[in-house]
Coordinates of C-alpha atoms in Angstrom, one line a residue:
M14 CA 0.0 -41.6 -6.9
T15 CA 3.7 -40.8 -6.3
T16 CA 4.3 -38.6 -3.3
I17 CA 7.2 -36.1 -3.1
N18 CA 9.2 -35.5 0.1
L19 CA 11.4 -32.5 1.0
K20 CA 14.6 -34.4 0.1
Q21 CA 13.5 -34.9 -3.4
I22 CA 13.3 -31.1 -4.1
G23 CA 16.9 -30.6 -3.1
L24 CA 18.0 -27.2 -1.7
L25 CA 14.5 -25.9 -1.7
G26 CA 13.6 -28.5 0.9
D27 CA 16.4 -27.5 3.4
F28 CA 14.6 -25.3 5.9
R29 CA 17.8 -24.6 7.9
L30 CA 19.3 -23.2 4.7
L31 CA 16.3 -21.0 4.2
V32 CA 16.5 -19.7 7.8
I33 CA 20.2 -18.9 7.3
L34 CA 19.5 -17.1 4.0
F35 CA 16.6 -15.2 5.6
I36 CA 18.7 -13.9 8.5
A37 CA 21.8 -13.3 6.4
F38 CA 20.0 -11.2 3.8
R39 CA 18.5 -8.9 6.5
L40 CA 21.8 -8.6 8.4
M41 CA 23.7 -7.7 5.3
M42 CA 21.1 -5.1 4.3
L43 CA 21.5 -3.6 7.8
M44 CA 25.3 -3.5 7.2
V45 CA 25.0 -1.7 3.9
Y46 CA 22.1 0.6 4.7
Q47 CA 22.7 1.5 8.3
P48 CA 20.5 3.8 10.4
L49 CA 21.7 7.3 9.8
L50 CA 20.5 10.5 11.4
I51 CA 21.1 13.8 9.5
D52 CA 19.6 17.1 10.8
D53 CA 17.3 15.0 13.1
V54 CA 15.9 13.2 10.1
E55 CA 16.4 9.4 9.4
R56 CA 18.3 9.1 6.1
G57 CA 19.3 5.4 6.4
V58 CA 17.6 2.1 6.4
G59 CA 14.8 3.4 8.7
A60 CA 13.8 6.3 6.4
Q61 CA 10.0 6.9 6.3
G62 CA 9.5 4.7 9.3
D63 CA 8.6 5.3 13.0
R64 CA 12.0 4.2 14.5
L65 CA 13.2 7.7 15.1
Y66 CA 9.9 8.6 16.8
H67 CA 10.3 5.6 19.1
Y68 CA 13.9 6.6 19.8
Q69 CA 12.8 10.2 20.8
L70 CA 10.3 8.7 23.3
A71 CA 12.9 6.3 24.7
E72 CA 15.3 9.3 25.0
L73 CA 13.0 10.8 27.6
T74 CA 14.3 8.3 30.1
K75 CA 17.6 10.1 30.0
D76 CA 16.0 12.7 32.3
G77 CA 14.3 10.0 34.5
K78 CA 11.0 10.2 32.6
Y79 CA 9.5 6.7 32.1
P80 CA 6.5 5.4 30.1
F81 CA 3.3 4.8 32.0
F82 CA 4.6 6.9 34.9
D83 CA 5.7 10.2 33.5
W84 CA 4.5 10.0 29.9
W85 CA 1.7 8.1 28.1
S86 CA 2.2 5.6 25.4
E87 CA -0.1 5.0 22.5
F88 CA 0.6 1.3 22.7
P89 CA 0.5 -1.3 25.5
P90 CA 3.7 -1.8 27.5
V91 CA 5.8 -4.4 25.6
W92 CA 7.3 -2.3 23.0
Y93 CA 8.3 0.8 25.0
T94 CA 9.6 -1.5 27.7
I95 CA 12.0 -2.9 25.2
T96 CA 12.9 0.4 23.6
T97 CA 13.6 2.2 26.9
T98 CA 15.5 -0.8 28.3
V99 CA 17.8 -0.9 25.2
Y100 CA 18.3 2.9 25.5
Q101 CA 19.2 2.7 29.2
S102 CA 21.5 -0.3 28.7
Q103 CA 23.8 1.8 26.5
G104 CA 24.7 4.2 29.3
E105 CA 26.3 7.5 28.4
A106 CA 27.5 6.3 25.0
V107 CA 23.9 6.0 23.7
D108 CA 23.2 7.2 20.2
Y109 CA 20.5 6.7 17.6
S110 CA 22.4 4.6 15.1
T111 CA 23.6 2.0 17.7
W112 CA 20.2 1.9 19.4
S113 CA 18.4 1.5 16.1
I114 CA 20.7 -1.4 15.0
I115 CA 20.0 -3.2 18.3
M116 CA 16.3 -2.7 17.9
A117 CA 16.5 -4.1 14.3
M118 CA 18.3 -7.1 15.6
I119 CA 15.6 -7.7 18.3
V120 CA 12.8 -7.4 15.7
L121 CA 14.7 -9.7 13.4
V122 CA 14.5 -12.4 16.1
F123 CA 10.7 -12.2 16.0
E124 CA 10.7 -11.9 12.2
T125 CA 12.6 -15.2 12.0
G126 CA 10.1 -16.6 14.4
N127 CA 7.4 -15.6 11.9
L128 CA 9.1 -17.5 9.1
I129 CA 9.3 -20.6 11.3
L130 CA 5.7 -20.3 12.3
I131 CA 4.5 -19.8 8.8
R132 CA 6.3 -22.9 7.7
A133 CA 4.9 -24.9 10.7
I134 CA 1.3 -23.7 10.3
G135 CA 1.5 -24.2 6.6
T136 CA 2.7 -27.7 7.0
H137 CA 0.0 -28.5 9.5
L138 CA -2.7 -27.1 7.2
H139 CA -1.5 -28.0 3.8
G140 CA 1.2 -30.6 4.1
E141 CA 5.0 -30.6 4.2
I142 CA 5.8 -29.5 0.7
T143 CA 3.3 -26.6 0.7
G144 CA 4.5 -25.5 4.1
M145 CA 8.0 -25.4 2.9
M146 CA 7.1 -23.4 -0.2
L147 CA 5.1 -20.9 1.9
G148 CA 8.3 -20.4 3.9
W149 CA 10.2 -19.5 0.7
V150 CA 7.4 -17.2 -0.4
Y151 CA 7.4 -15.3 2.9
A152 CA 11.2 -15.1 2.8
L153 CA 11.0 -13.4 -0.6
L154 CA 8.2 -10.9 0.3
F155 CA 9.6 -7.4 0.5
A156 CA 7.1 -5.8 3.0
P157 CA 8.2 -7.7 6.1
I158 CA 11.9 -6.7 5.5
V159 CA 10.9 -3.0 5.6
F160 CA 9.1 -3.4 8.9
I161 CA 12.2 -4.7 10.7
F162 CA 13.6 -1.2 10.3
W163 CA 10.4 0.8 10.5
N164 CA 8.4 -0.3 13.5
F165 CA 7.6 -3.3 15.7
E166 CA 4.7 -4.9 13.9
S167 CA 6.7 -8.1 13.4
L168 CA 6.3 -8.7 17.2
V169 CA 2.5 -8.4 16.8
A170 CA 2.5 -10.8 13.9
F171 CA 4.7 -13.2 15.8
F172 CA 2.3 -13.4 18.8
L173 CA -0.7 -13.7 16.5
L174 CA 0.9 -16.6 14.6
L175 CA 2.2 -18.2 17.8
G176 CA -1.3 -18.1 19.3
I177 CA -2.8 -19.8 16.2
Y178 CA 0.0 -22.4 16.1
Y179 CA -0.4 -23.5 19.8
I180 CA -4.2 -23.7 19.4
L181 CA -3.8 -25.9 16.4
K182 CA -1.5 -28.1 18.4
K183 CA -3.9 -28.1 21.4
R184 CA -1.5 -26.3 23.7
D185 CA -4.1 -23.9 25.2
I186 CA -2.1 -22.5 28.1
R187 CA 0.8 -21.6 25.8
S188 CA -1.7 -20.2 23.3
G189 CA -3.2 -18.1 26.1
L190 CA 0.2 -16.8 27.1
A191 CA 1.0 -15.9 23.4
I192 CA -2.3 -14.1 23.0
G193 CA -1.8 -12.2 26.3
L194 CA 1.7 -11.1 25.3
G195 CA 0.3 -10.1 21.9
A196 CA -2.4 -8.0 23.4
L197 CA 0.3 -6.4 25.6
T198 CA 2.1 -5.4 22.4
K199 CA -1.0 -4.5 20.3
F200 CA -4.6 -5.5 20.7
T201 CA -5.2 -7.4 17.4
P202 CA -3.9 -10.9 18.6
A203 CA -6.9 -10.9 21.0
L204 CA -9.1 -11.2 17.9
I205 CA -8.3 -14.9 17.9
F206 CA -10.9 -15.2 20.7
G207 CA -13.7 -15.0 18.1
A208 CA -12.6 -18.1 16.4
V209 CA -11.9 -19.9 19.7
F210 CA -15.5 -19.3 20.8
R211 CA -16.8 -20.6 17.5
Y212 CA -14.7 -23.7 17.2
Y213 CA -13.9 -25.2 20.5
Q214 CA -15.5 -26.6 23.6
P215 CA -16.0 -24.6 26.8
N216 CA -13.2 -26.3 28.7
R217 CA -10.6 -25.2 26.1
I218 CA -12.2 -21.7 25.8
I219 CA -12.1 -21.1 29.6
K220 CA -8.5 -22.2 29.9
L221 CA -7.3 -20.1 27.0
V222 CA -9.2 -17.0 27.9
V223 CA -8.4 -17.1 31.6
V224 CA -4.7 -17.3 30.9
A225 CA -4.7 -14.5 28.2
V226 CA -7.0 -12.1 30.0
G227 CA -5.3 -12.9 33.3
L228 CA -1.9 -12.1 32.0
F229 CA -3.1 -8.8 30.4
A230 CA -4.9 -7.8 33.6
L231 CA -2.0 -8.7 35.8
V232 CA 0.4 -6.5 33.9
Y233 CA -1.9 -3.5 33.9
A234 CA -2.7 -4.0 37.6
I235 CA 1.0 -3.8 38.4
L236 CA 1.3 -0.6 36.3
F237 CA -1.6 1.0 38.1
F238 CA -0.3 -0.1 41.5
N239 CA 3.2 1.2 40.9
A240 CA 1.8 4.5 39.6
Q241 CA -0.3 5.0 42.7
A242 CA 2.5 3.8 45.0
N243 CA 4.9 6.4 43.6
E244 CA 2.3 9.1 43.4
R245 CA 2.3 9.3 39.6
D246 CA -0.6 10.1 37.3
T247 CA -2.5 6.9 36.7
R248 CA -4.0 8.5 33.5
M249 CA -0.6 7.8 31.9
V250 CA -1.5 4.1 32.2
T251 CA -5.1 4.5 31.2
T252 CA -4.2 6.4 28.1
S253 CA -2.2 3.5 26.7
L254 CA -5.4 1.6 26.6
T255 CA -7.5 4.2 24.8
A256 CA -5.2 6.5 22.8
Q257 CA -5.5 4.7 19.5
F258 CA -9.3 4.9 19.5
G259 CA -9.5 8.7 19.9
K260 CA -7.7 9.5 16.6
A261 CA -9.3 11.2 13.7
S262 CA -9.7 9.0 10.7
Y263 CA -6.8 8.6 8.3
Q264 CA -6.0 6.7 5.1
T265 CA -9.4 4.9 4.9
V266 CA -12.7 5.2 3.1
W267 CA -13.9 6.7 6.4
A268 CA -11.2 9.4 6.2
L269 CA -12.3 10.2 2.6
L270 CA -15.8 10.8 3.9
D271 CA -14.4 12.9 6.7
G272 CA -12.1 14.9 4.5
N273 CA -9.0 13.8 6.4
Y274 CA -6.0 13.4 4.1
R275 CA -3.1 12.9 6.5
T276 CA -1.5 9.9 8.2
G277 CA -2.4 8.9 11.7
N278 CA 0.5 10.3 13.7
F279 CA 0.1 11.8 17.1
G280 CA 1.5 15.2 18.1
S281 CA 5.0 16.0 19.2
V282 CA 7.0 13.9 21.7
E283 CA 6.5 16.6 24.3
S284 CA 2.7 16.1 24.1
H285 CA 3.1 12.7 25.7
F286 CA 3.6 14.4 29.1
D287 CA 0.0 15.6 29.0
P288 CA -2.6 12.7 28.9
T289 CA -5.3 15.0 27.6
S290 CA -3.3 15.6 24.5
A291 CA -4.1 12.0 23.4
D292 CA -7.7 13.1 22.9
A293 CA -6.7 16.0 20.6
L294 CA -8.3 15.5 17.2
Y295 CA -5.8 16.0 14.4
G296 CA -8.4 16.3 11.6
N297 CA -12.1 16.5 11.1
P298 CA -14.5 14.6 13.3
S299 CA -16.1 11.4 12.0
V300 CA -19.2 11.6 9.7
I301 CA -19.9 7.9 10.7
P302 CA -19.4 7.5 14.4
S303 CA -17.0 4.8 15.7
W304 CA -19.8 2.9 17.5
L305 CA -21.8 2.6 14.2
R306 CA -18.7 1.2 12.3
L307 CA -17.9 -1.2 15.1
G308 CA -21.6 -2.2 15.4
G309 CA -21.8 -3.0 11.7
A310 CA -18.6 -5.1 11.9
I311 CA -20.0 -7.0 14.9
I312 CA -23.3 -7.7 13.0
I313 CA -21.3 -9.0 10.0
G314 CA -19.1 -11.0 12.3
L315 CA -22.1 -12.6 14.0
F316 CA -23.6 -13.5 10.7
I317 CA -20.3 -15.3 9.7
F318 CA -20.2 -16.9 13.2
I319 CA -23.7 -18.4 12.8
T320 CA -23.4 -19.4 9.1
A321 CA -19.8 -20.9 9.0
R322 CA -19.9 -24.6 8.3
R323 CA -16.2 -25.5 8.0
F324 CA -14.9 -26.7 11.4
D325 CA -11.5 -28.1 10.6
D326 CA -8.2 -26.4 11.2
K327 CA -8.3 -24.6 7.9
G328 CA -11.6 -23.2 8.8
F329 CA -10.3 -22.0 12.1
V330 CA -7.4 -20.1 10.5
A331 CA -9.8 -18.7 7.9
F332 CA -12.1 -17.5 10.7
V333 CA -9.2 -15.8 12.5
T334 CA -8.2 -14.2 9.2
I335 CA -11.6 -12.8 8.3
T336 CA -12.0 -11.5 11.8
V337 CA -8.7 -9.6 11.6
F338 CA -9.6 -8.2 8.1
I339 CA -13.1 -7.1 9.2
F340 CA -11.5 -5.3 12.2
F341 CA -9.1 -3.5 9.9
L342 CA -11.8 -2.5 7.5
Q343 CA -14.0 -0.9 10.2
A344 CA -11.1 0.9 11.9
Q345 CA -11.0 4.6 11.4
G346 CA -7.4 4.5 10.2
W347 CA -5.0 2.3 8.2
S348 CA -1.3 1.8 8.8
P349 CA 1.1 0.2 6.2
Q350 CA 2.7 -1.9 8.9
W351 CA -0.5 -3.9 9.3
L352 CA 0.7 -5.8 6.2
A353 CA 3.0 -7.6 8.7
Q354 CA -0.1 -9.3 10.1
I355 CA -2.1 -9.5 6.8
L356 CA 0.4 -11.1 4.4
P357 CA 1.1 -14.2 6.5
L358 CA -2.6 -14.8 6.9
I359 CA -3.2 -14.4 3.2
I360 CA -0.6 -16.9 2.1
L361 CA -1.7 -19.4 4.8
C362 CA -5.3 -19.2 3.7
F363 CA -4.6 -19.0 0.0
P364 CA -1.5 -21.0 -0.7
T365 CA -1.9 -20.6 -4.5
K366 CA -0.4 -18.4 -7.2
N367 CA -3.5 -16.1 -7.1
G368 CA -3.2 -15.8 -3.3
I369 CA 0.5 -14.8 -3.5
L370 CA -0.2 -12.4 -6.3
T371 CA -3.0 -10.8 -4.3
A372 CA -0.6 -10.4 -1.4
L373 CA 1.9 -8.7 -3.7
I374 CA -0.7 -6.4 -5.2
L375 CA -1.9 -5.3 -1.8
A376 CA 1.6 -4.6 -0.6
G377 CA 2.3 -2.6 -3.8
V378 CA -0.8 -0.5 -3.5
T379 CA 0.1 0.2 0.2
F380 CA 3.6 1.3 -0.6
I381 CA 2.5 3.5 -3.4
E382 CA 0.2 5.3 -1.0
Y383 CA 2.9 5.5 1.7
P384 CA 5.6 6.5 1.2
V385 CA 5.4 7.2 -2.5
L386 CA 2.6 9.7 -2.3
F387 CA 3.0 11.0 1.2
I388 CA 6.7 11.7 0.7
R389 CA 5.6 14.4 -1.8
T390 CA 3.5 16.3 0.7
G391 CA 6.3 18.3 2.3
D392 CA 5.0 21.6 0.9
T393 CA 1.6 21.0 2.4
G394 CA 2.7 19.8 5.9
G395 CA 2.0 16.2 5.2
E396 CA -1.5 16.6 3.7
I397 CA -2.6 15.1 0.4
S398 CA -3.8 17.8 -1.9
G399 CA -3.8 19.0 -5.5
A400 CA -2.7 16.4 -8.1
L401 CA -2.1 13.8 -5.5
M402 CA -5.8 13.6 -4.5
T403 CA -7.0 11.5 -7.4
P404 CA -4.3 8.7 -7.1
F405 CA -4.7 8.8 -3.3
I406 CA -8.5 8.2 -3.4
A407 CA -8.0 5.5 -6.0
L408 CA -5.4 3.7 -3.9
V409 CA -7.5 3.8 -0.7
L410 CA -10.6 2.5 -2.6
L411 CA -8.5 -0.2 -4.4
R412 CA -7.0 -1.4 -1.1
T413 CA -10.4 -1.5 0.5
I414 CA -11.8 -3.5 -2.4
I415 CA -9.0 -6.0 -2.2
L416 CA -9.6 -6.5 1.6
I417 CA -13.4 -6.9 1.0
A418 CA -12.7 -9.4 -1.8
L419 CA -10.5 -11.4 0.5
C420 CA -13.2 -11.4 3.1
V421 CA -15.7 -12.7 0.5
A422 CA -13.3 -15.4 -0.5
L423 CA -12.7 -16.4 3.1
Y424 CA -16.4 -16.5 3.8
L425 CA -16.9 -18.8 0.8
K426 CA -14.2 -21.1 2.3
L427 CA -16.1 -21.1 5.6
R428 CA -19.3 -22.1 3.9
Q429 CA -17.6 -25.2 2.5
E430 CA -17.8 -28.5 4.2
P431 CA -14.3 -29.9 5.1
V432 CA -12.9 -32.4 2.6
K433 CA -13.0 -35.8 4.2

C-alpha cells in the first residue's frame, strides 16, 4: 500500500501557511469590521455578542471598583482579570473600540492555539494527513471566528484541548496546570477528570488532580485572603463560584418545560455590586429541579463509565467528549458560544464527512436560534413570542436531538474494542 506524506499534497500540507492564513483572515476581518459603539450599542464586529457587557464591567475599575472585591463576577477570575488589566493599561485614553480590538487580539492568540492543538491531537489520534486536514476544516469553520469578537470561549476551548493534549503525551503536571487554568476561566475543562479516573492508573490520577485542584484552590484562597485583609465583602468571591448555577432555565428543553423564552443574561451592570442579585430568578422556577437533572446525568455517566470497553487514546478523547456533551444537555441553559468547545471535539472524534456536516448543521441551528430569532424580539423585551415560538421550539428540540445523537454515536465508539 502506498502511503502519502504531507509534502505530496503540496500547499495543503504546509501547516505554517495554514497558520498564517488563519491569523491573516481574522486580522483583516477586524480591520474591515471594527468594533463600533453607536448610542451605547455595538454596531461593529462584536454586534450581538457579550463584548460590550464585558467592557462595561471592566469600566467599573475607573472608579476603583474591582472584580471579586467590590463587585461579583459570574465567571472565575481569569477573564475579568484580563479585561480589567487591559482597561487599566490604556490610562485616560481608554475607549471601547481600542479596548475591544486589544481583547480580540488576545483571544486570537488562544484561537490560534486551538488550531495548533486540533492539528496536533488529530495527528496523534488519526495520523499526519488527517490531522492536517482537520486543521484546514477548523480554519474554515465560521463559528470560532465569531467568538473571537463576541466572548472568551476560545480560552476555555484552548485549556480544554491543551489538557487533553498533555494527557495524551503523558505530561501530567502540565495537563494539571492546563485544567486548573481552564477551571479558573470556566468550569468545563475540569470534566476531563471523569475520563482520567476511567483510563489511567492512580499515580497519574493523583498527580494530575493534585496539580489542577491545588492551583484552583490556591487562586481562590488568595482572593478570599485579600478580600478579608482589605475588609471587603467575601461574598463577591463566593458568588463567582455559584452565580451560573442559580439562573433560571433558558434556551433548552428544560426552559421549554418551564415556560422561559429568554436568553440567560444577568441583570444590569450595577446589580453586580449586590451579591444577592446573583440569586435573582429572571424567569420561571424549574419544573425539574437541578439536582434531579444532575443526578440523571451522573447515573448515565456511571453507566458509560462501567460499560466502556475502548481504552486507547481515541477512547479517552471520546470519553471526554461524551462527558462534556452530557453536561451541556443536563444544564439548565444553553449558550451559542459553547460551540467553541463542541466543534473541535466533534471533528476530532468524527474526522469524516458526516462528522463535519454534523458540526456545520449544529452551528447553523444554533445561529438561527441566536441571533436570527432573538434579534427579532425587540418589541417584546427580548422574549420569544407569537410567530417566533414554533421555530424557536423546533430549533431547541433539533439541537437537543443532534447532541443526543452524538452521545449515542460516541457511546457506540466506546463500546468497540480498539483496532490492533
